[in-house]
């Protein structure tokens, strides 16, 4: 059984192998290469796991899954937060050849249903600490809807369903059976711009390269002590170089449940953290905490701070070396593949003012005008890319793929960028219908569709509005039959079971939505209205 996905054409696959990008190793190699090491791999609160223990735990779980009849080539839906079990589960599934979708912990019913509907998982692994699974009604309902689910394991669950028990029971004669390295290893989540969240098939070969190359650029080694304060399942925290990069190098990952200064500063001091990654709003909060007297000495071991996921202003960037006392690296990446980094030895001006350059010499990146024609260097246009770790198609989405890719397999990310003479990229804006709320991505259409389920809402448009901390927040423009208050709208959406960060920060009721000459909602105009109101 293999999972269908859009493959790279043979000539590309051949070239990527010849150049050593694809090494035909399964991602499980990241862990098994350290199977005999007693170095600490993960610290989660009071708990510590050596590489040997992490590997054994993954074997145990994989064996338990096989015993439950879950087979190689099947899929799993996983929702775990920043806990050691996230990595144990990830490696266990890879060892058993089961491809997971790792939902974010902030996701709710709508997102989980959308993922399950797409992959028809044989297995669900989740956490009783999540509100959905704390509620005894949700799980039976979920399993009734998604009849493909044959086994459920819950962190902090009971009896047969306890994830911990499956991890603790020693494996008997376990033989790992990962999928072939050029097949799907797991699915990454797209930030999305469409009604249903899209899934990104990632192969062992392409993802392993992305991690290996990231480690080289970021100088990750066995001496790296990485604080993982971003959602563990997010592509940035997994692979740029993220926790998987640190495991590959034999370093130590310390988990934090959120990036707040109050939680992270003491963890950095206690565990002598030398690398971490943040989104720009968290940087602002760290700087604010320091300005308000937080103990800077706690950050003494921190050598490198990566910032990405959303636009970092040059002024905020420039404050980092002095005020936090470490080196900055900008990261501009996407779950679809392409990742750009500033180099550790780049001049400060470059690090403050650009989002870096593609990490692979064979990343093909160019800028297109609105008709798909190449623009001269330096001009602003659409980012087009293909390469050894950039996917070739969303899972089971032929229609969307037809517009997201050009005829030569270049993916159009929806970002508006410029590339300078040295190949460095600056992100200038966005064309995709998405709101980037401090790194958390909201597909406008997904929320608009949910809003339209409300009996009093006739038309709905979700647009971004500027925010000094988050960069962007969301505003819902509505045409309604009867007056509606923002709290009622938010409550309604919450009842639809959607992640909290996707709820509109503001609601505006209007008589009509402005339209473009072809009759589409004119979101540019709506954003102008918001800007004018902000000035007024
Ligand atoms: C501006 N916009 C950025 C940046 C991402 C590493 C880092 C981030 C992600 C990520 C990732 C940006 N400046 N520095 O997967 O491996 C916006 C762009 C991009 C979208 C991708 C990684 N860094 N962005 O953020 O899939 O709009 O991945 O297309 O969540 O975030 O979002 P996502």
Coordinates of C-alpha atoms and ligand atoms in Angstrom, one line a residue:
X1 CA 0.0 0.0 0.0
X2 CA 1.5 3.4 -1.0
X3 CA 0.1 6.8 -0.5
X4 CA -0.6 8.6 -3.7
X5 CA 1.2 11.9 -4.2
X6 CA 2.6 14.1 -7.0
X7 CA 6.2 12.9 -7.6
X8 CA 9.1 14.9 -8.9
X9 CA 9.7 14.1 -12.6
X10 CA 12.3 11.3 -13.1
X11 CA 15.0 13.7 -14.4
X12 CA 14.7 15.8 -11.3
X13 CA 14.8 12.8 -9.0
X14 CA 17.9 11.6 -10.7
X15 CA 19.6 14.9 -10.4
X16 CA 18.7 15.3 -6.7
X17 CA 20.2 11.9 -6.0
X18 CA 23.3 12.6 -8.1
X19 CA 23.9 15.8 -6.2
X20 CA 23.6 14.0 -2.9
X21 CA 20.4 15.8 -1.8
X22 CA 18.4 12.7 -1.7
X23 CA 20.3 9.9 0.2
X24 CA 17.5 7.3 0.3
X25 CA 17.5 7.1 4.0
X26 CA 14.3 7.0 6.1
X27 CA 13.7 9.9 8.5
X28 CA 13.9 7.3 11.3
X29 CA 17.7 7.4 10.7
X30 CA 17.7 10.7 12.6
X31 CA 17.0 8.8 15.8
X32 CA 18.4 5.3 15.2
X33 CA 21.9 6.6 14.4
X34 CA 22.0 7.6 18.1
X35 CA 20.3 4.5 19.4
X36 CA 23.3 3.6 21.6
X37 CA 23.8 7.1 23.0
X38 CA 23.1 8.0 26.6
X39 CA 23.1 11.7 25.8
X40 CA 19.9 13.5 26.7
X41 CA 17.7 14.1 23.7
X42 CA 14.6 15.7 25.2
X43 CA 13.8 17.5 28.4
X44 CA 10.1 18.0 29.0
X45 CA 9.5 19.5 32.4
X46 CA 11.0 17.2 35.0
X47 CA 11.3 14.4 32.4
X48 CA 14.4 13.5 30.5
X49 CA 14.8 11.1 27.7
X50 CA 18.2 9.9 26.4
X51 CA 18.5 9.0 22.8
X52 CA 18.5 5.3 23.7
X53 CA 15.3 5.8 25.7
X54 CA 13.6 7.8 23.0
X55 CA 14.5 5.2 20.4
X56 CA 13.3 2.4 22.7
X57 CA 10.0 4.2 23.4
X58 CA 9.4 4.7 19.7
X59 CA 10.0 1.0 19.1
X60 CA 7.6 0.1 21.9
X61 CA 4.9 2.2 20.5
X62 CA 5.5 1.1 16.9
X63 CA 5.2 -2.5 18.1
X64 CA 2.0 -1.8 19.9
X65 CA 0.5 -0.2 16.8
X66 CA 1.5 -3.2 14.7
X67 CA -0.1 -5.5 17.3
X68 CA -3.3 -3.5 16.9
X69 CA -3.3 -4.2 13.2
X70 CA -2.3 -0.8 11.9
X71 CA -0.3 -1.4 8.8
X72 CA 2.5 0.1 6.8
X73 CA 1.1 2.5 4.2
X74 CA -1.8 3.6 6.4
X75 CA -2.3 7.0 7.9
X76 CA -2.7 8.5 11.4
X77 CA -4.2 11.7 12.8
X78 CA -2.1 13.0 15.7
X79 CA -2.7 15.9 18.0
X80 CA -0.1 16.4 20.7
X81 CA 1.4 19.6 22.0
X82 CA 5.0 20.3 23.1
X83 CA 5.5 17.1 25.0
X84 CA 8.1 14.3 24.6
X85 CA 5.3 12.0 23.4
X86 CA 5.1 14.1 20.2
X87 CA 8.5 12.9 19.1
X88 CA 8.1 9.4 20.4
X89 CA 4.9 9.2 18.4
X90 CA 6.4 10.8 15.3
X91 CA 9.3 8.3 15.2
X92 CA 7.1 5.3 16.1
X93 CA 4.7 6.0 13.2
X94 CA 7.7 6.5 10.8
X95 CA 9.2 3.2 12.0
X96 CA 5.9 1.4 11.4
X97 CA 5.5 3.1 8.0
X98 CA 2.4 4.9 9.1
X99 CA 2.1 8.5 7.7
X100 CA 0.7 11.0 10.2
X101 CA -0.9 14.4 9.9
X102 CA 0.3 16.3 13.0
X103 CA -2.5 18.7 13.8
X104 CA -1.5 21.8 15.9
X105 CA -2.6 21.7 19.5
X106 CA -4.6 24.9 18.9
X107 CA -6.7 23.1 16.4
X108 CA -10.3 22.2 17.2
X109 CA -13.1 20.1 15.8
X110 CA -13.3 21.7 12.4
X111 CA -9.6 21.3 11.6
X112 CA -9.4 17.7 12.9
X113 CA -12.5 16.7 10.9
X114 CA -11.1 18.3 7.8
X115 CA -7.8 16.4 8.1
X116 CA -9.5 13.1 8.9
X117 CA -11.8 13.5 6.0
X118 CA -8.8 13.9 3.7
X119 CA -6.6 11.1 4.9
X120 CA -9.1 8.6 6.3
X121 CA -6.8 7.7 9.2
X122 CA -6.6 4.2 10.6
X123 CA -5.3 5.6 13.9
X124 CA -5.9 8.6 16.1
X125 CA -3.4 9.7 18.8
X126 CA -4.4 12.7 20.9
X127 CA -4.3 14.1 24.4
X128 CA -6.8 14.1 27.2
X129 CA -5.4 17.4 28.2
X130 CA -6.9 19.0 25.1
X131 CA -10.5 20.3 25.7
X132 CA -11.8 18.2 22.8
X133 CA -10.6 14.9 24.3
X134 CA -11.3 15.9 27.9
X135 CA -15.0 15.9 26.8
X136 CA -16.2 12.3 26.7
X137 CA -18.7 13.0 23.9
X138 CA -16.3 14.1 21.2
X139 CA -14.3 10.9 20.6
X140 CA -17.2 8.5 20.0
X141 CA -18.7 11.1 17.7
X142 CA -15.5 11.5 15.9
X143 CA -15.1 7.8 15.4
X144 CA -18.7 7.4 14.2
X145 CA -18.0 10.1 11.5
X146 CA -14.6 8.7 10.6
X147 CA -15.2 5.0 10.3
X148 CA -11.7 4.4 9.0
X149 CA -10.4 4.9 12.6
X150 CA -9.6 1.4 14.1
X151 CA -7.5 2.4 17.1
X152 CA -7.3 5.3 19.4
X153 CA -4.5 6.2 21.9
X154 CA -4.8 9.1 24.3
X155 CA -2.1 10.7 26.3
X156 CA -3.3 10.6 29.9
X157 CA -5.9 8.2 28.7
X158 CA -7.1 5.0 30.4
X159 CA -7.0 1.3 29.9
X160 CA -6.5 0.1 26.4
X161 CA -6.5 3.7 25.2
X162 CA -3.6 4.9 27.3
X163 CA -0.7 6.1 25.1
X164 CA 1.7 5.9 28.0
X165 CA 1.0 2.2 28.5
X166 CA 1.7 1.5 24.8
X167 CA 5.0 3.4 25.1
X168 CA 6.1 1.7 28.3
X169 CA 5.4 -1.9 27.2
X170 CA 8.7 -3.4 25.9
X171 CA 8.6 -4.2 22.2
X172 CA 8.8 -7.9 21.3
X173 CA 10.9 -8.8 18.2
X174 CA 10.2 -5.4 16.6
X175 CA 11.4 -4.8 13.0
X176 CA 11.1 -1.3 11.7
X177 CA 9.4 -1.0 8.3
X178 CA 9.5 2.6 7.3
X179 CA 8.1 3.5 3.9
X180 CA 10.6 3.8 1.1
X181 CA 12.6 7.0 1.2
X182 CA 11.0 8.4 -1.9
X183 CA 7.5 7.8 -0.7
X184 CA 5.3 9.9 1.7
X185 CA 6.7 9.9 5.2
X186 CA 4.1 12.3 6.7
X187 CA 1.9 15.2 5.9
X188 CA 2.8 18.8 6.7
X189 CA 0.0 21.4 7.2
X190 CA -0.4 24.2 4.8
X191 CA -1.1 27.7 6.1
X192 CA -3.8 27.7 3.6
X193 CA -5.8 30.2 1.5
X194 CA -8.7 27.9 0.6
X195 CA -11.9 26.7 2.2
X196 CA -10.5 23.5 3.5
X197 CA -7.0 23.2 5.0
X198 CA -4.6 21.5 2.5
X199 CA -2.1 18.8 3.3
X200 CA 1.4 18.7 2.0
X201 CA 2.9 15.2 1.4
X202 CA 6.6 15.2 2.5
X203 CA 8.9 12.3 1.6
X204 CA 11.7 11.0 3.7
X205 CA 14.2 12.1 1.1
X206 CA 13.1 15.7 0.7
X207 CA 12.5 16.4 4.4
X208 CA 15.8 14.8 5.5
X209 CA 17.7 17.0 3.1
X210 CA 15.9 20.1 4.3
X211 CA 16.9 19.2 7.9
X212 CA 20.5 18.2 7.1
X213 CA 21.1 21.4 5.1
X214 CA 19.5 23.6 7.7
X215 CA 21.9 22.1 10.3
X216 CA 24.9 23.0 8.2
X217 CA 23.7 26.6 7.7
X218 CA 22.8 27.1 11.4
X219 CA 25.9 25.2 12.7
X220 CA 23.9 22.8 14.8
X221 CA 26.0 20.2 16.6
X222 CA 26.0 17.8 19.5
X223 CA 26.7 20.8 21.7
X224 CA 23.4 22.5 20.6
X225 CA 20.9 23.0 23.4
X226 CA 17.7 24.1 21.6
X227 CA 14.6 25.6 23.3
X228 CA 11.5 24.5 21.4
X229 CA 8.9 27.1 22.3
X230 CA 7.0 27.2 19.0
X231 CA 4.3 24.6 18.3
X232 CA 6.3 21.3 18.0
X233 CA 4.3 20.2 15.0
X234 CA 4.9 23.4 13.0
X235 CA 7.3 23.0 10.1
X236 CA 9.6 25.7 11.4
X237 CA 10.0 24.0 14.8
X238 CA 10.4 20.6 13.3
X239 CA 12.8 21.2 10.5
X240 CA 14.4 24.7 10.2
X241 CA 16.5 23.1 11.8
X242 CA 14.1 22.7 14.7
X243 CA 14.0 19.7 17.0
X244 CA 14.6 17.2 14.2
X245 CA 17.8 19.0 13.2
X246 CA 19.0 19.0 16.8
X247 CA 18.3 15.2 17.1
X248 CA 20.1 14.6 13.9
X249 CA 23.2 16.3 15.4
X250 CA 22.8 14.6 18.7
X251 CA 22.1 17.8 20.7
X252 CA 19.5 18.4 23.3
X253 CA 15.9 19.7 22.9
X254 CA 14.2 21.5 25.8
X255 CA 10.4 21.9 25.4
X256 CA 8.4 25.0 26.4
X257 CA 4.7 25.1 26.2
X258 CA 4.7 28.7 25.0
X259 CA 7.3 31.4 24.1
X260 CA 6.5 33.8 27.0
X261 CA 9.5 35.4 28.6
X262 CA 8.4 34.3 32.1
X263 CA 8.5 30.7 31.0
X264 CA 11.5 30.8 28.6
X265 CA 14.0 33.0 30.4
X266 CA 14.4 30.7 33.4
X267 CA 14.5 27.6 31.1
X268 CA 17.3 29.2 29.1
X269 CA 19.3 29.8 32.2
X270 CA 18.5 26.4 33.8
X271 CA 19.4 24.3 30.7
X272 CA 22.1 26.6 29.2
X273 CA 20.1 27.0 26.0
X274 CA 22.2 28.3 23.1
X275 CA 19.7 28.3 20.2
X276 CA 16.0 29.0 19.9
X277 CA 13.5 30.1 17.3
X278 CA 10.7 32.6 17.7
X279 CA 8.1 34.4 15.6
X280 CA 8.3 38.3 15.6
X281 CA 5.6 39.0 18.2
X282 CA 7.4 36.8 20.8
X283 CA 10.6 38.8 20.1
X284 CA 8.7 42.0 20.9
X285 CA 7.5 40.5 24.2
X286 CA 11.0 39.4 25.1
X287 CA 12.3 42.9 24.4
X288 CA 9.5 44.4 26.4
X289 CA 10.2 42.1 29.3
X290 CA 13.9 43.0 29.3
X291 CA 13.0 46.8 29.1
X292 CA 10.7 46.2 32.1
X293 CA 13.6 44.7 34.1
X294 CA 13.6 41.0 33.4
X295 CA 17.0 39.5 34.2
X296 CA 19.1 39.6 31.1
X297 CA 21.8 37.5 32.8
X298 CA 19.4 34.5 32.3
X299 CA 20.0 34.8 28.6
X300 CA 23.8 34.7 28.8
X301 CA 24.1 31.2 27.2
X302 CA 21.9 32.1 24.2
X303 CA 24.1 32.4 21.1
X304 CA 21.6 32.3 18.3
X305 CA 18.0 33.5 17.9
X306 CA 16.1 32.6 14.8
X307 CA 13.2 34.7 13.8
X308 CA 10.7 33.8 11.1
X309 CA 7.1 32.8 10.2
X310 CA 6.1 36.4 9.7
X311 CA 7.6 39.7 8.7
X312 CA 10.3 41.0 11.1
X313 CA 10.7 44.8 10.9
X314 CA 14.3 46.0 10.5
X315 CA 14.0 48.2 13.5
X316 CA 13.0 45.3 15.8
X317 CA 15.7 43.1 14.2
X318 CA 18.4 45.7 14.9
X319 CA 17.6 45.7 18.6
X320 CA 18.1 41.9 19.1
X321 CA 22.0 41.7 19.3
X322 CA 22.3 44.4 21.9
X323 CA 19.2 44.0 24.0
X324 CA 18.9 40.2 23.9
X325 CA 22.7 39.8 23.6
X326 CA 22.8 37.1 20.8
X327 CA 23.1 36.8 17.1
X328 CA 20.0 37.0 14.9
X329 CA 19.1 34.8 12.0
X330 CA 16.1 35.5 9.8
X331 CA 14.2 32.5 8.5
X332 CA 11.7 32.7 5.7
X333 CA 10.2 29.3 5.2
X334 CA 7.0 27.4 4.3
X335 CA 5.6 24.0 5.1
X336 CA 5.5 23.4 1.3
X337 CA 9.3 23.3 1.2
X338 CA 11.5 26.3 0.3
X339 CA 13.4 27.7 3.3
X340 CA 15.6 30.8 3.2
X341 CA 18.2 31.8 5.9
X342 CA 20.5 34.7 6.5
X343 CA 24.0 33.2 7.0
X344 CA 25.6 33.4 10.4
X345 CA 28.5 35.4 9.0
X346 CA 26.4 37.8 7.0
X347 CA 26.9 41.5 7.6
X348 CA 24.5 42.9 10.2
X349 CA 22.8 45.1 7.6
X350 CA 21.9 42.0 5.6
X351 CA 20.6 40.1 8.6
X352 CA 18.5 43.0 9.7
X353 CA 17.1 43.9 6.3
X354 CA 16.6 40.7 4.4
X355 CA 14.8 37.3 4.9
X356 CA 17.9 35.4 3.7
X357 CA 18.5 33.3 0.6
X358 CA 17.4 29.8 -0.5
X359 CA 19.3 27.2 1.4
X360 CA 20.0 24.9 -1.5
X361 CA 22.0 25.7 -4.7
X362 CA 19.3 23.8 -6.6
X363 CA 16.4 25.8 -5.2
X364 CA 15.1 27.6 -8.3
X365 CA 13.5 30.8 -7.2
X366 CA 12.3 33.6 -9.5
X367 CA 9.8 36.4 -9.5
X368 CA 6.8 36.5 -11.7
X369 CA 4.5 39.3 -12.8
X370 CA 0.7 38.8 -12.7
X371 CA 0.8 37.1 -16.0
X372 CA 3.4 34.6 -14.9
X373 CA 6.3 36.2 -16.8
X374 CA 9.7 36.7 -15.2
X375 CA 10.5 40.1 -13.8
X376 CA 13.9 41.8 -13.8
X377 CA 16.1 41.4 -10.7
X378 CA 15.1 43.7 -7.8
X379 CA 11.4 44.1 -8.9
X380 CA 8.6 43.0 -6.7
X381 CA 6.4 40.1 -7.8
X382 CA 5.2 36.6 -7.1
X383 CA 7.6 34.0 -5.6
X384 CA 7.9 31.0 -7.9
X385 CA 10.0 28.0 -6.7
X386 CA 10.9 24.4 -7.3
X387 CA 13.7 22.3 -5.8
X388 CA 14.7 19.1 -4.0
X389 CA 12.6 19.7 -0.9
X390 CA 9.7 21.7 -2.4
X391 CA 6.6 19.6 -2.9
X392 CA 4.9 19.1 -6.3
X393 CA 1.3 19.0 -5.3
X394 CA -1.2 19.2 -2.4
X395 CA -2.7 15.9 -1.4
X396 CA -5.8 15.0 -3.4
X397 CA -6.3 18.6 -4.6
X398 CA -6.0 18.6 -8.4
X399 CA -8.1 21.7 -8.9
X400 CA -6.1 23.8 -6.4
X401 CA -2.8 22.4 -7.7
X402 CA -3.7 23.5 -11.2
X403 CA -3.6 27.1 -10.0
X404 CA -0.9 26.8 -7.4
X405 CA 1.7 25.5 -9.9
X406 CA 2.8 26.6 -13.3
X407 CA 3.2 24.2 -16.2
X408 CA 6.9 23.6 -15.3
X409 CA 6.2 22.5 -11.7
X410 CA 7.0 25.8 -10.1
X411 CA 5.0 26.4 -6.9
X412 CA 3.6 29.9 -6.5
X413 CA 3.6 30.6 -2.7
X414 CA 1.4 33.7 -2.9
X415 CA 4.2 35.8 -1.3
X416 CA 5.3 39.0 -3.0
X417 CA 9.1 39.3 -2.9
X418 CA 12.1 41.0 -4.4
X419 CA 15.5 39.3 -5.0
X420 CA 18.6 41.4 -4.8
X421 CA 21.9 41.0 -6.8
X422 CA 23.3 38.6 -4.2
X423 CA 20.2 36.4 -4.3
X424 CA 18.8 37.7 -1.0
X425 CA 15.1 37.8 -0.6
X426 CA 12.9 40.5 1.0
X427 CA 9.3 39.7 1.6
X428 CA 7.2 42.7 0.5
X429 CA 3.6 41.5 0.8
X430 CA 1.2 38.7 0.0
X431 CA -1.2 37.9 -2.8
X432 CA -2.7 34.8 -1.2
X433 CA -6.0 35.3 0.7
X434 CA -4.5 34.6 4.0
X435 CA -4.0 36.5 7.3
X436 CA -0.6 36.1 9.1
X437 CA -1.5 36.7 12.7
X438 CA 1.9 36.8 14.2
X439 CA 3.0 33.7 12.4
X440 CA -0.3 31.9 12.8
X441 CA -1.9 31.6 9.3
X442 CA -5.6 32.1 8.7
X443 CA -7.2 31.1 5.4
X444 CA -9.8 33.8 4.8
X445 CA -12.1 31.6 2.9
X446 CA -12.3 28.9 5.6
X447 CA -13.6 31.5 8.1
X448 CA -15.9 33.2 5.6
X449 CA -17.5 29.8 4.9
X450 CA -18.1 29.2 8.6
X451 CA -19.5 32.7 9.0
X452 CA -22.0 32.2 6.2
X453 CA -23.5 29.3 8.2
X454 CA -24.9 31.9 10.5
X455 CA -28.6 32.5 9.6
X456 CA -28.2 36.3 10.0
X457 CA -25.1 36.7 7.8
X458 CA -25.6 37.3 4.1
X459 CA -22.1 38.2 3.0
X460 CA -18.7 37.8 4.8
X461 CA -15.2 38.9 4.0
X462 CA -12.2 38.4 6.3
X463 CA -9.3 40.8 5.9
X464 CA -6.1 41.7 7.7
X465 CA -5.6 44.8 9.7
X466 CA -2.4 46.2 11.0
X467 CA -1.4 45.4 14.6
X468 CA 1.6 46.7 16.4
X469 CA 2.3 43.5 18.3
X470 CA 1.1 40.7 16.0
X471 CA 1.8 42.4 12.7
X472 CA -1.7 41.5 11.5
X473 CA -5.0 40.7 13.1
X474 CA -8.3 39.8 11.4
X475 CA -11.4 41.8 10.7
X476 CA -14.6 40.3 9.5
X477 CA -16.7 42.6 7.3
X478 CA -20.3 41.4 7.3
X479 CA -23.6 42.1 5.6
X480 CA -26.3 41.0 8.0
X481 CA -30.1 40.7 8.2
X482 CA -30.2 41.7 11.8
X483 CA -27.6 43.5 14.0
X484 CA -25.0 41.2 15.4
X485 CA -22.4 41.8 18.1
X486 CA -18.8 40.8 17.8
X487 CA -19.0 38.6 20.9
X488 CA -22.0 36.7 19.4
X489 CA -20.0 36.1 16.2
X490 CA -17.0 34.8 18.1
X491 CA -19.2 32.6 20.1
X492 CA -20.9 31.2 17.0
X493 CA -17.5 30.4 15.4
X494 CA -16.3 28.8 18.6
X495 CA -19.3 26.6 18.5
X496 CA -18.4 25.6 15.0
X497 CA -15.2 24.3 16.6
X498 CA -12.5 26.3 15.0
X499 CA -9.1 27.2 16.4
X500 CA -9.2 30.3 18.7
X501 CA -6.5 32.2 16.7
X502 CA -8.8 32.2 13.7
X503 CA -11.7 34.1 15.4
X504 CA -12.0 37.6 14.0
X505 CA -10.4 40.2 16.2
X506 CA -12.9 42.8 15.0
X507 CA -16.3 42.7 13.3
X508 CA -17.7 45.4 11.1
X509 CA -21.2 45.3 9.8
X510 CA -21.8 47.2 6.5
X511 CA -24.7 47.7 4.1
X512 CA -22.7 46.1 1.2
X513 CA -19.3 44.8 0.4
X514 CA -17.3 46.7 -2.2
X515 CA -16.8 44.8 -5.4
X516 CA -14.1 44.7 -8.1
X517 CA -15.0 45.3 -11.7
X518 CA -15.3 41.6 -12.2
X519 CA -17.7 41.3 -9.2
X520 CA -15.3 39.8 -6.6
X521 CA -15.2 41.2 -3.1
X522 CA -12.6 44.1 -3.2
X523 CA -10.5 43.2 -0.2
X524 CA -8.0 45.9 -1.1
X525 CA -10.7 48.5 -0.6
X526 CA -11.8 46.9 2.7
X527 CA -8.2 47.1 4.0
X528 CA -8.1 50.7 3.0
X529 CA -11.3 51.4 4.9
X530 CA -9.7 49.8 8.0
X531 CA -6.5 51.9 7.5
X532 CA -8.6 55.1 7.2
X533 CA -10.5 54.3 10.3
X534 CA -7.3 53.6 12.2
X535 CA -6.0 57.1 11.2
X536 CA -9.3 58.8 12.0
Ligands
LIG1 C1 7.8 37.1 6.2 N1 6.9 36.2 6.0 C2 7.2 34.9 6.3 C3 9.4 35.7 7.1 C4 7.3 32.8 6.8 C5 10.6 28.2 8.7 C6 10.1 29.4 9.0 C7 8.8 29.7 8.8 C8 7.9 28.8 8.3 C9 6.5 29.1 8.1 C10 8.4 27.5 8.0 C11 8.4 34.6 6.9 N2 9.0 36.9 6.7 N3 10.6 35.5 7.7 O1 7.6 26.5 7.5 O2 10.2 26.0 7.9 C12 5.1 33.6 5.7 C13 5.1 33.6 4.2 C14 5.2 32.1 3.9 C15 4.3 31.5 5.0 C16 4.6 30.1 5.3 C17 9.8 27.2 8.2 N4 8.5 33.3 7.2 N5 6.5 33.7 6.2 O3 6.0 30.2 8.6 O4 3.8 27.2 6.2 O5 3.9 34.1 3.8 O6 5.7 28.2 7.4 O7 4.6 31.8 2.6 O8 3.4 28.4 8.4 O9 4.6 32.3 6.1 O10 3.9 29.7 6.5 P1 4.1 28.3 7.1

